[in-house]
mmCIF file of C-alpha atoms in Angstrom:
data_model
loop_
_atom_site.group_PDB
_atom_site.id
_atom_site.type_symbol
_atom_site.label_atom_id
_atom_site.label_comp_id
_atom_site.label_asym_id
_atom_site.label_seq_id
_atom_site.Cartn_x
_atom_site.Cartn_y
_atom_site.Cartn_z
ATOM 1 C CA ASP A 29 0.177 0.019 0.275
ATOM 2 C CA THR A 30 1.677 3.137 -0.928
ATOM 3 C CA GLY A 31 -1.139 5.895 -0.153
ATOM 4 C CA VAL A 32 -3.536 7.297 2.426
ATOM 5 C CA SER A 33 -6.564 4.816 3.543
ATOM 6 C CA GLN A 34 -9.649 6.342 4.808
ATOM 7 C CA ASN A 35 -12.666 3.936 5.453
ATOM 8 C CA PRO A 36 -15.596 4.315 5.299
ATOM 9 C CA ARG A 37 -15.891 5.580 1.999
ATOM 10 C CA HIS A 38 -19.540 6.682 2.578
ATOM 11 C CA LYS A 39 -21.500 6.402 5.218
ATOM 12 C CA ILE A 40 -25.247 7.109 6.196
ATOM 13 C CA THR A 41 -25.979 7.775 9.241
ATOM 14 C CA LYS A 42 -29.431 8.979 11.284
ATOM 15 C CA ARG A 43 -29.321 11.913 12.910
ATOM 16 C CA GLY A 44 -28.640 11.640 16.548
ATOM 17 C CA GLN A 45 -26.111 8.910 16.013
ATOM 18 C CA ASN A 46 -22.272 8.371 17.004
ATOM 19 C CA VAL A 47 -20.628 7.856 13.476
ATOM 20 C CA THR A 48 -16.383 6.999 13.537
ATOM 21 C CA PHE A 49 -14.188 7.390 10.466
ATOM 22 C CA ARG A 50 -10.828 5.845 9.781
ATOM 23 C CA CYS A 51 -7.427 7.141 8.939
ATOM 24 C CA ASP A 52 -4.099 4.728 7.112
ATOM 25 C CA PRO A 53 -1.640 6.846 6.377
ATOM 26 C CA ILE A 54 1.420 6.425 4.363
ATOM 27 C CA SER A 55 3.596 4.302 6.873
ATOM 28 C CA GLU A 56 6.810 6.652 7.366
ATOM 29 C CA HIS A 57 4.821 9.763 7.547
ATOM 30 C CA ASN A 58 4.781 11.274 11.397
ATOM 31 C CA ARG A 59 2.370 13.605 10.290
ATOM 32 C CA LEU A 60 -1.529 13.164 9.715
ATOM 33 C CA TYR A 61 -4.416 15.657 9.167
ATOM 34 C CA TRP A 62 -8.238 15.302 9.218
ATOM 35 C CA TYR A 63 -10.374 17.762 7.285
ATOM 36 C CA ARG A 64 -14.163 18.341 5.831
ATOM 37 C CA GLN A 65 -15.636 20.013 2.779
ATOM 38 C CA THR A 66 -18.564 20.678 1.968
ATOM 39 C CA LEU A 67 -19.524 21.573 -2.072
ATOM 40 C CA GLY A 68 -17.822 24.361 -3.595
ATOM 41 C CA GLN A 69 -15.454 24.695 -0.786
ATOM 42 C CA GLY A 70 -11.566 24.425 -0.204
ATOM 43 C CA PRO A 71 -10.944 21.123 2.286
ATOM 44 C CA GLU A 72 -11.387 23.271 6.052
ATOM 45 C CA PHE A 73 -8.393 21.642 8.468
ATOM 46 C CA LEU A 74 -10.101 19.945 11.721
ATOM 47 C CA THR A 75 -6.855 19.139 13.619
ATOM 48 C CA TYR A 76 -3.320 17.374 13.337
ATOM 49 C CA PHE A 77 -1.223 15.423 14.864
ATOM 50 C CA GLN A 78 2.389 14.661 14.732
ATOM 51 C CA ASN A 79 3.339 11.129 15.852
ATOM 52 C CA GLU A 80 0.646 10.301 18.821
ATOM 53 C CA ALA A 81 0.250 13.575 19.974
ATOM 54 C CA GLN A 82 -2.300 16.220 19.143
ATOM 55 C CA LEU A 83 -1.027 19.607 18.110
ATOM 56 C CA GLU A 84 -3.483 21.545 16.426
ATOM 57 C CA LYS A 85 -7.416 21.337 16.394
ATOM 58 C CA SER A 86 -9.138 23.751 14.605
ATOM 59 C CA ARG A 87 -12.637 25.994 16.492
ATOM 60 C CA LEU A 88 -14.534 24.096 13.753
ATOM 61 C CA LEU A 89 -13.527 20.917 15.977
ATOM 62 C CA SER A 90 -17.108 21.646 18.575
ATOM 63 C CA ASP A 91 -16.944 18.982 20.935
ATOM 64 C CA ARG A 92 -19.022 16.478 19.441
ATOM 65 C CA PHE A 93 -15.829 15.839 17.124
ATOM 66 C CA SER A 94 -12.984 13.692 18.316
ATOM 67 C CA ALA A 95 -9.700 12.483 16.636
ATOM 68 C CA GLU A 96 -7.616 10.525 18.339
ATOM 69 C CA ARG A 97 -3.837 8.693 16.422
ATOM 70 C CA PRO A 98 -3.190 6.195 20.289
ATOM 71 C CA LYS A 99 0.273 4.739 18.187
ATOM 72 C CA GLY A 100 1.573 7.463 15.952
ATOM 73 C CA SER A 101 0.107 5.132 12.806
ATOM 74 C CA PHE A 102 -3.657 5.154 12.089
ATOM 75 C CA SER A 103 -5.795 7.584 13.337
ATOM 76 C CA THR A 104 -9.900 7.768 13.775
ATOM 77 C CA LEU A 105 -12.460 10.827 14.244
ATOM 78 C CA GLU A 106 -15.754 9.753 16.149
ATOM 79 C CA ILE A 107 -18.605 12.878 15.987
ATOM 80 C CA GLN A 108 -20.959 12.896 18.673
ATOM 81 C CA ARG A 109 -24.610 13.534 18.669
ATOM 82 C CA THR A 110 -24.221 13.802 14.860
ATOM 83 C CA GLU A 111 -26.566 16.598 12.893
ATOM 84 C CA GLN A 112 -27.353 17.094 9.141
ATOM 85 C CA GLY A 113 -25.047 20.188 9.349
ATOM 86 C CA ASP A 114 -22.622 17.330 9.737
ATOM 87 C CA SER A 115 -22.886 16.290 5.990
ATOM 88 C CA ALA A 116 -19.536 16.322 4.082
ATOM 89 C CA MET A 117 -16.753 14.710 3.190
ATOM 90 C CA TYR A 118 -14.180 14.120 5.967
ATOM 91 C CA LEU A 119 -10.469 13.785 4.598
ATOM 92 C CA CYS A 120 -7.656 12.563 5.895
ATOM 93 C CA ALA A 121 -3.865 13.322 4.644
ATOM 94 C CA SER A 122 -0.220 12.747 6.028
ATOM 95 C CA SER A 123 3.044 14.102 5.528
ATOM 96 C CA SER A 124 6.646 13.559 6.948
ATOM 97 C CA SER A 125 8.414 16.174 9.285
ATOM 98 C CA ARG A 126 10.975 15.739 6.143
ATOM 99 C CA THR A 127 9.416 17.878 4.224
ATOM 100 C CA ALA A 128 9.053 20.636 6.826
ATOM 101 C CA SER A 129 9.678 23.739 4.593
ATOM 102 C CA SER A 130 6.598 22.826 2.312
ATOM 103 C CA THR A 131 2.444 22.213 2.793
ATOM 104 C CA GLU A 132 3.142 18.732 0.694
ATOM 105 C CA ALA A 133 0.534 16.086 1.947
ATOM 106 C CA PHE A 134 -1.141 12.785 0.715
ATOM 107 C CA PHE A 135 -4.318 12.391 0.761
ATOM 108 C CA GLY A 136 -6.506 10.425 0.779
ATOM 109 C CA GLN A 137 -10.472 9.475 -0.828
ATOM 110 C CA GLY A 138 -12.289 10.419 1.848
ATOM 111 C CA THR A 139 -15.229 9.314 3.764
ATOM 112 C CA ARG A 140 -18.532 11.215 2.296
ATOM 113 C CA LEU A 141 -20.548 11.506 5.383
ATOM 114 C CA THR A 142 -24.824 12.127 5.228
ATOM 115 C CA VAL A 143 -26.855 12.776 8.232
ATOM 116 C CA VAL A 144 -30.642 11.665 7.873
ATOM 117 C CA LEU B 120 -3.900 35.542 8.568
ATOM 118 C CA ALA B 121 -1.849 33.886 5.985
ATOM 119 C CA LYS B 122 -3.667 34.435 3.239
ATOM 120 C CA THR B 123 -3.696 33.643 -0.751
ATOM 121 C CA THR B 124 -5.595 34.741 -3.301
ATOM 122 C CA GLN B 125 -6.627 32.896 -6.970
ATOM 123 C CA PRO B 126 -9.356 33.145 -9.658
ATOM 124 C CA ILE B 127 -12.362 31.086 -8.671
ATOM 125 C CA SER B 128 -13.227 30.066 -11.881
ATOM 126 C CA MET B 129 -11.150 30.115 -15.590
ATOM 127 C CA ASP B 130 -12.824 27.829 -18.305
ATOM 128 C CA SER B 131 -10.217 26.885 -21.609
ATOM 129 C CA TYR B 132 -10.555 24.474 -24.501
ATOM 130 C CA GLU B 133 -8.489 20.991 -25.294
ATOM 131 C CA GLY B 134 -5.137 21.996 -26.406
ATOM 132 C CA GLN B 135 -4.759 25.302 -24.800
ATOM 133 C CA GLU B 136 -2.198 26.192 -22.062
ATOM 134 C CA VAL B 137 -4.125 27.522 -18.906
ATOM 135 C CA ASN B 138 -2.029 29.557 -16.882
ATOM 136 C CA ILE B 139 -3.286 29.815 -13.281
ATOM 137 C CA THR B 140 -1.743 33.049 -10.738
ATOM 138 C CA CYS B 141 -2.028 33.178 -7.119
ATOM 139 C CA SER B 142 -0.855 35.953 -5.095
ATOM 140 C CA HIS B 143 0.615 35.825 -2.008
ATOM 141 C CA ASN B 144 2.106 38.934 -1.135
ATOM 142 C CA ASN B 145 2.854 38.447 2.577
ATOM 143 C CA ILE B 146 5.771 34.875 1.878
ATOM 144 C CA ALA B 147 8.218 34.265 4.473
ATOM 145 C CA THR B 148 11.869 33.098 3.603
ATOM 146 C CA ASN B 149 11.779 30.116 3.732
ATOM 147 C CA ASP B 150 7.541 29.224 2.517
ATOM 148 C CA TYR B 151 7.358 26.457 -0.498
ATOM 149 C CA ILE B 152 4.360 27.721 -3.075
ATOM 150 C CA THR B 153 2.142 23.923 -3.383
ATOM 151 C CA TRP B 154 -0.159 23.383 -5.683
ATOM 152 C CA TYR B 155 -2.992 21.327 -5.527
ATOM 153 C CA GLN B 156 -5.383 19.398 -8.106
ATOM 154 C CA GLN B 157 -8.919 18.220 -6.175
ATOM 155 C CA PHE B 158 -11.674 16.110 -8.670
ATOM 156 C CA PRO B 159 -15.248 15.760 -7.724
ATOM 157 C CA SER B 160 -16.006 13.093 -4.781
ATOM 158 C CA GLN B 161 -11.768 12.564 -4.538
ATOM 159 C CA GLY B 162 -8.916 14.139 -2.096
ATOM 160 C CA PRO B 163 -7.199 16.549 -3.702
ATOM 161 C CA ARG B 164 -3.350 15.347 -5.018
ATOM 162 C CA PHE B 165 -0.319 17.420 -4.591
ATOM 163 C CA ILE B 166 0.969 18.518 -8.153
ATOM 164 C CA ILE B 167 4.179 20.126 -7.863
ATOM 165 C CA GLN B 168 6.041 22.580 -5.840
ATOM 166 C CA GLY B 169 8.388 25.512 -5.821
ATOM 167 C CA TYR B 170 10.727 27.447 -3.828
ATOM 168 C CA LYS B 171 11.568 30.521 -6.948
ATOM 169 C CA THR B 172 11.972 30.434 -10.684
ATOM 170 C CA LYS B 173 10.634 27.730 -12.636
ATOM 171 C CA VAL B 174 9.574 23.813 -11.435
ATOM 172 C CA THR B 175 8.645 21.747 -14.201
ATOM 173 C CA ASN B 176 7.520 18.050 -13.293
ATOM 174 C CA GLU B 177 5.520 15.225 -15.503
ATOM 175 C CA VAL B 178 2.415 17.485 -14.933
ATOM 176 C CA ALA B 179 2.935 21.089 -15.221
ATOM 177 C CA SER B 180 5.089 23.939 -14.581
ATOM 178 C CA LEU B 181 5.534 26.429 -11.895
ATOM 179 C CA PHE B 182 6.850 30.483 -12.498
ATOM 180 C CA ILE B 183 8.008 31.898 -9.403
ATOM 181 C CA PRO B 184 9.256 35.548 -10.050
ATOM 182 C CA ALA B 185 12.240 36.889 -7.694
ATOM 183 C CA ASP B 186 10.290 38.669 -5.893
ATOM 184 C CA ARG B 187 8.077 35.406 -4.772
ATOM 185 C CA LYS B 188 4.406 37.615 -4.255
ATOM 186 C CA SER B 189 2.999 35.464 -6.623
ATOM 187 C CA SER B 190 3.168 32.397 -8.662
ATOM 188 C CA THR B 191 1.493 30.528 -11.820
ATOM 189 C CA LEU B 192 0.790 27.703 -12.116
ATOM 190 C CA SER B 193 1.007 26.369 -16.028
ATOM 191 C CA LEU B 194 -1.171 23.344 -17.544
ATOM 192 C CA PRO B 195 0.800 22.805 -21.209
ATOM 193 C CA ARG B 196 -1.945 21.227 -23.932
ATOM 194 C CA VAL B 197 -4.844 20.279 -21.372
ATOM 195 C CA SER B 198 -7.691 17.977 -21.976
ATOM 196 C CA LEU B 199 -10.841 17.528 -20.343
ATOM 197 C CA SER B 200 -9.396 15.178 -17.876
ATOM 198 C CA ASP B 201 -7.313 18.659 -16.333
ATOM 199 C CA THR B 202 -10.922 19.577 -15.693
ATOM 200 C CA ALA B 203 -10.778 20.177 -11.821
ATOM 201 C CA VAL B 204 -10.246 22.681 -8.392
ATOM 202 C CA TYR B 205 -6.788 23.941 -8.446
ATOM 203 C CA TYR B 206 -5.641 24.992 -4.917
ATOM 204 C CA CYS B 207 -2.504 27.247 -4.638
ATOM 205 C CA LEU B 208 -1.725 26.770 -0.734
ATOM 206 C CA LYS B 209 1.590 28.621 1.158
ATOM 207 C CA PRO B 210 2.711 27.644 4.953
ATOM 208 C CA ARG B 211 0.515 29.548 7.947
ATOM 209 C CA GLY B 212 2.446 31.171 9.856
ATOM 210 C CA GLY B 213 4.872 29.195 11.700
ATOM 211 C CA SER B 214 2.419 25.717 10.594
ATOM 212 C CA TYR B 215 3.480 23.829 7.849
ATOM 213 C CA ILE B 216 -0.213 21.983 7.835
ATOM 214 C CA PRO B 217 -1.601 22.236 4.861
ATOM 215 C CA THR B 218 -4.677 25.090 4.396
ATOM 216 C CA PHE B 219 -6.963 26.054 1.615
ATOM 217 C CA GLY B 220 -8.976 28.886 0.179
ATOM 218 C CA ARG B 221 -11.629 28.178 -2.515
ATOM 219 C CA GLY B 222 -9.108 27.278 -5.074
ATOM 220 C CA THR B 223 -9.778 27.457 -9.387
ATOM 221 C CA SER B 224 -12.505 26.174 -10.689
ATOM 222 C CA LEU B 225 -11.114 25.212 -13.961
ATOM 223 C CA ILE B 226 -13.198 23.475 -16.411
ATOM 224 C CA VAL B 227 -11.479 22.495 -20.028
ATOM 225 C CA HIS B 228 -14.455 22.526 -23.094
ATOM 226 C CA PRO B 229 -13.609 20.651 -25.921
#
């Protein structure tokens, strides 16, 4: 595997349910990012990990959202008590700190969440 | 707040060269400029990055003038499959978290 993998690709859930998404980054990458994207907009940054440490969280990340990267490898993003406004594409990306001066990162295909 | 400015949309025809210019007036000395391409229902894909002058790869060329306050992505002889959104990025402050604007929606017509 040479790319970032996200699962599931699609998720339909009822309002109020909890959902969890998984991201497997490129194996040698120590940085991992989560984004949310809605139609017609660029990806919006949600949170960032370096190894297992969550170093930055956007104000967009309400207390219903939580992300983990327990062993510095894969990551999960959980949304509790989903709302219709959470419907979006959730993207994961990874990069290496060896490319420190650039914003080069590799993105997964995303998880499309629909809250009904 | 670190910011880049690029046109919201562009139209072109198959076989033409397309140039998309991005302004980044407050770029820091060590920052690289990075461009991404995104097709519908897919994640963005890194296509090219540069620091100054010209960089070329199999997908595109990137021109950055000496003052580095702008950059131009050049797509030679576009085809229908180049229809996508193109994002210009630069690091924001001391962080190298990829930060996206709305990008430029390029539509290539037959």
